[in-house]
PDB file of C-alpha atoms in Angstrom:
ATOM      1  CA  THR A   1       4.905 -44.102 -11.459  1.00 81.00           C
ATOM      2  CA  LYS A   2       2.178 -45.928 -12.794  1.00 94.00           C
ATOM      3  CA  TYR A   3       1.693 -49.308 -14.708  1.00 94.00           C
ATOM      4  CA  PHE A   4      -1.339 -48.896 -16.696  1.00 96.00           C
ATOM      5  CA  ASN A   5      -2.857 -51.382 -18.877  1.00 95.00           C
ATOM      6  CA  HIS A   6      -6.458 -51.643 -21.114  1.00 94.00           C
ATOM      7  CA  THR A   7      -5.733 -54.421 -23.166  1.00 90.00           C
ATOM      8  CA  GLN A   8      -8.843 -56.501 -23.322  1.00 85.00           C
ATOM      9  CA  ASP A   9      -8.627 -60.444 -23.105  1.00 80.00           C
ATOM     10  CA  GLY A  10     -11.675 -61.721 -24.183  1.00 80.00           C
ATOM     11  CA  SER A  11     -14.463 -60.992 -22.137  1.00 81.00           C
ATOM     12  CA  ASN A  12     -12.457 -60.130 -19.077  1.00 84.00           C
ATOM     13  CA  THR A  13     -12.403 -56.612 -17.468  1.00 90.00           C
ATOM     14  CA  PRO A  14      -9.642 -54.351 -19.747  1.00 93.00           C
ATOM     15  CA  GLY A  15      -6.329 -55.044 -17.976  1.00 93.00           C
ATOM     16  CA  VAL A  16      -7.127 -58.445 -16.231  1.00 94.00           C
ATOM     17  CA  ASN A  17      -4.568 -60.866 -17.038  1.00 93.00           C
ATOM     18  CA  SER A  18      -2.016 -57.999 -17.938  1.00 94.00           C
ATOM     19  CA  GLY A  19       1.049 -57.982 -15.842  1.00 94.00           C
ATOM     20  CA  LEU A  20       5.114 -58.081 -15.755  1.00 94.00           C
ATOM     21  CA  VAL A  21       8.224 -60.307 -15.633  1.00 95.00           C
ATOM     22  CA  VAL A  22      10.782 -59.351 -13.515  1.00 95.00           C
ATOM     23  CA  THR A  23      14.391 -61.053 -13.546  1.00 94.00           C
ATOM     24  CA  PRO A  24      16.224 -59.760 -10.139  1.00 92.00           C
ATOM     25  CA  LYS A  25      19.722 -58.750 -10.969  1.00 91.00           C
ATOM     26  CA  ILE A  26      20.981 -60.346  -7.668  1.00 91.00           C
ATOM     27  CA  GLY A  27      20.022 -63.530  -9.427  1.00 93.00           C
ATOM     28  CA  PRO A  28      17.806 -66.716  -8.280  1.00 96.00           C
ATOM     29  CA  SER A  29      16.033 -65.775  -5.063  1.00 96.00           C
ATOM     30  CA  VAL A  30      13.274 -67.210  -3.046  1.00 97.00           C
ATOM     31  CA  VAL A  31      10.103 -64.753  -2.865  1.00 98.00           C
ATOM     32  CA  THR A  32       7.866 -64.856  -0.172  1.00 98.00           C
ATOM     33  CA  SER A  33       5.578 -61.586   0.193  1.00 98.00           C
ATOM     34  CA  ALA A  34       4.668 -58.886  -2.145  1.00 98.00           C
ATOM     35  CA  GLN A  35       3.146 -55.494  -1.708  1.00 98.00           C
ATOM     36  CA  PHE A  36       1.452 -53.282  -3.781  1.00 98.00           C
ATOM     37  CA  THR A  37       0.871 -49.972  -4.160  1.00 98.00           C
ATOM     38  CA  THR A  38      -2.272 -47.897  -5.434  1.00 98.00           C
ATOM     39  CA  ALA A  39      -1.888 -45.439  -8.541  1.00 98.00           C
ATOM     40  CA  ASN A  40      -2.536 -41.794  -8.318  1.00 97.00           C
ATOM     41  CA  ASP A  41      -6.140 -41.940  -9.363  1.00 96.00           C
ATOM     42  CA  ILE A  42      -9.545 -43.978 -10.077  1.00 96.00           C
ATOM     43  CA  PRO A  43      -9.590 -46.667  -7.354  1.00 98.00           C
ATOM     44  CA  ASP A  44     -11.825 -49.132  -9.443  1.00 97.00           C
ATOM     45  CA  ARG A  45      -8.958 -50.094 -11.556  1.00 97.00           C
ATOM     46  CA  ASP A  46      -7.019 -51.258  -8.646  1.00 98.00           C
ATOM     47  CA  PRO A  47      -5.725 -55.087  -9.039  1.00 98.00           C
ATOM     48  CA  MET A  48      -7.496 -56.853  -6.513  1.00 98.00           C
ATOM     49  CA  THR A  49      -6.275 -60.565  -7.252  1.00 98.00           C
ATOM     50  CA  PHE A  50      -2.747 -61.340  -9.104  1.00 98.00           C
ATOM     51  CA  THR A  51      -0.518 -64.731  -9.731  1.00 98.00           C
ATOM     52  CA  LEU A  52       2.873 -64.931  -8.748  1.00 98.00           C
ATOM     53  CA  GLU A  53       4.958 -67.447 -10.768  1.00 98.00           C
ATOM     54  CA  GLY A  54       8.667 -68.568 -11.305  1.00 98.00           C
ATOM     55  CA  SER A  55      10.965 -69.838 -13.722  1.00 97.00           C
ATOM     56  CA  ASN A  56      14.528 -71.012 -14.157  1.00 96.00           C
ATOM     57  CA  TYR A  57      14.462 -71.401 -17.841  1.00 93.00           C
ATOM     58  CA  ASP A  58      16.727 -68.678 -19.704  1.00 89.00           C
ATOM     59  CA  ASN A  59      14.063 -67.542 -22.173  1.00 88.00           C
ATOM     60  CA  SER A  60      11.420 -67.044 -19.356  1.00 90.00           C
ATOM     61  CA  ALA A  61      11.439 -63.187 -19.733  1.00 86.00           C
ATOM     62  CA  SER A  62      10.829 -63.575 -23.465  1.00 86.00           C
ATOM     63  CA  GLU A  63       7.402 -62.928 -25.099  1.00 84.00           C
ATOM     64  CA  GLY A  64       5.032 -66.330 -24.997  1.00 83.00           C
ATOM     65  CA  ALA A  65       7.472 -67.854 -22.570  1.00 85.00           C
ATOM     66  CA  SER A  66       5.474 -70.359 -20.926  1.00 84.00           C
ATOM     67  CA  SER A  67       7.724 -72.618 -18.345  1.00 92.00           C
ATOM     68  CA  PHE A  68       6.531 -70.895 -15.036  1.00 97.00           C
ATOM     69  CA  THR A  69       5.265 -72.306 -11.879  1.00 97.00           C
ATOM     70  CA  LEU A  70       2.320 -70.958  -9.665  1.00 98.00           C
ATOM     71  CA  ILE A  71       3.864 -69.745  -6.473  1.00 98.00           C
ATOM     72  CA  TYR A  72       0.973 -67.588  -5.181  1.00 98.00           C
ATOM     73  CA  GLU A  73      -2.702 -66.952  -6.139  1.00 98.00           C
ATOM     74  CA  GLY A  74      -4.787 -64.627  -4.321  1.00 98.00           C
ATOM     75  CA  THR A  75      -5.371 -60.925  -2.779  1.00 98.00           C
ATOM     76  CA  THR A  76      -2.835 -58.097  -3.651  1.00 98.00           C
ATOM     77  CA  GLY A  77      -3.105 -56.597  -0.333  1.00 98.00           C
ATOM     78  CA  LEU A  78      -5.301 -53.983  -1.408  1.00 98.00           C
ATOM     79  CA  ASP A  79      -8.744 -55.302  -0.137  1.00 97.00           C
ATOM     80  CA  THR A  80      -9.170 -52.126   1.982  1.00 95.00           C
ATOM     81  CA  ASP A  81      -8.647 -49.024  -0.198  1.00 96.00           C
ATOM     82  CA  PRO A  82      -5.622 -47.458   1.340  1.00 96.00           C
ATOM     83  CA  ASP A  83      -6.285 -44.272  -0.803  1.00 97.00           C
ATOM     84  CA  ARG A  84      -4.442 -43.149  -3.814  1.00 98.00           C
ATOM     85  CA  GLY A  85      -0.316 -43.656  -3.709  1.00 97.00           C
ATOM     86  CA  LYS A  86      -0.493 -45.902  -0.826  1.00 98.00           C
ATOM     87  CA  ALA A  87       0.753 -49.344   0.104  1.00 98.00           C
ATOM     88  CA  GLY A  88      -1.493 -52.204   0.414  1.00 98.00           C
ATOM     89  CA  ALA A  89      -0.991 -54.791   2.949  1.00 98.00           C
ATOM     90  CA  ILE A  90       2.078 -57.001   2.403  1.00 98.00           C
ATOM     91  CA  VAL A  91       0.915 -60.344   1.415  1.00 98.00           C
ATOM     92  CA  LYS A  92       2.812 -63.503   2.687  1.00 98.00           C
ATOM     93  CA  PHE A  93       3.300 -66.735   1.061  1.00 97.00           C
ATOM     94  CA  LYS A  94       5.118 -70.136   1.636  1.00 97.00           C
ATOM     95  CA  ASN A  95       7.876 -70.458  -0.951  1.00 97.00           C
ATOM     96  CA  THR A  96      10.446 -72.652  -0.687  1.00 96.00           C
ATOM     97  CA  THR A  97      12.183 -72.287  -4.384  1.00 97.00           C
ATOM     98  CA  ALA A  98      14.457 -69.790  -5.885  1.00 97.00           C
ATOM     99  CA  TYR A  99      13.885 -68.870  -9.578  1.00 97.00           C
ATOM    100  CA  LYS A 100      15.709 -66.735 -11.817  1.00 96.00           C
ATOM    101  CA  THR A 101      12.434 -65.042 -13.288  1.00 97.00           C
ATOM    102  CA  TYR A 102       9.190 -64.286 -11.811  1.00 97.00           C
ATOM    103  CA  ARG A 103       5.809 -63.145 -13.510  1.00 97.00           C
ATOM    104  CA  ILE A 104       3.046 -61.150 -12.171  1.00 97.00           C
ATOM    105  CA  LEU A 105      -0.382 -61.434 -13.838  1.00 96.00           C
ATOM    106  CA  ILE A 106      -3.367 -59.600 -12.349  1.00 97.00           C
ATOM    107  CA  THR A 107      -6.547 -61.658 -12.402  1.00 96.00           C
ATOM    108  CA  SER A 108      -9.299 -59.041 -11.135  1.00 96.00           C
ATOM    109  CA  THR A 109      -9.459 -55.332 -10.377  1.00 97.00           C
ATOM    110  CA  ARG A 110     -11.942 -53.241  -7.840  1.00 96.00           C
ATOM    111  CA  SER A 111     -14.689 -52.886 -10.218  1.00 95.00           C
ATOM    112  CA  GLN A 112     -15.400 -55.182 -13.060  1.00 90.00           C
ATOM    113  CA  THR A 113     -16.819 -52.451 -15.260  1.00 92.00           C
ATOM    114  CA  ALA A 114     -13.174 -50.729 -14.662  1.00 94.00           C
ATOM    115  CA  ASN A 115     -11.794 -49.821 -18.259  1.00 95.00           C
ATOM    116  CA  ALA A 116      -8.317 -50.575 -17.056  1.00 96.00           C
ATOM    117  CA  VAL A 117      -5.871 -51.919 -14.266  1.00 97.00           C
ATOM    118  CA  GLN A 118      -3.396 -49.657 -12.764  1.00 98.00           C
ATOM    119  CA  TYR A 119      -1.150 -49.402  -9.824  1.00 98.00           C
ATOM    120  CA  GLY A 120       1.829 -47.294  -8.710  1.00 97.00           C
ATOM    121  CA  GLU A 121       4.160 -50.143  -7.724  1.00 97.00           C
ATOM    122  CA  VAL A 122       4.556 -53.860  -6.740  1.00 97.00           C
ATOM    123  CA  GLN A 123       7.536 -54.930  -4.905  1.00 97.00           C
ATOM    124  CA  LEU A 124       8.595 -58.520  -4.100  1.00 97.00           C
ATOM    125  CA  PHE A 125      10.507 -59.669  -1.129  1.00 97.00           C
ATOM    126  CA  GLY A 126      12.368 -62.964  -0.299  1.00 96.00           C
ATOM    127  CA  THR A 127      15.854 -63.806   0.249  1.00 94.00           C
ATOM    128  CA  THR A 128      18.537 -65.242  -1.659  1.00 91.00           C
ATOM    129  CA  PRO A 129      19.651 -68.838  -1.317  1.00 85.00           C
ATOM    130  CA  ALA A 130      23.033 -69.286   0.631  1.00 72.00           C
ATOM    131  CA  SER A 131      26.053 -69.972  -1.370  1.00 57.00           C
TER     132      SER A 131
END
């Protein structure tokens, strides 16, 4: 599998500020780490930094939703290229709040001259709050 985006947002590298919104089926969860896997080709397109945001608003999976709280901003764990189709390091961060929905936005790629951003997979790890 591969997520590929070459939309350009102003003067940024194509694909920067793109991403995805995830609403886990298990309900609200406390995400405390993430791991990116590279796509099958072109290392210059690897995401290098990202933001993870959370929301508990019902409309947060809708286009243009803005009710997110920043949880993490930093490396994707792909600082050292693990090769194509391989997982990078698991990135851990502090978070104690359970959110219904999460938004991942890529903020930079391996090369500023890349024509897109791409990755094979992103996994979020955490727990569900005790009932």
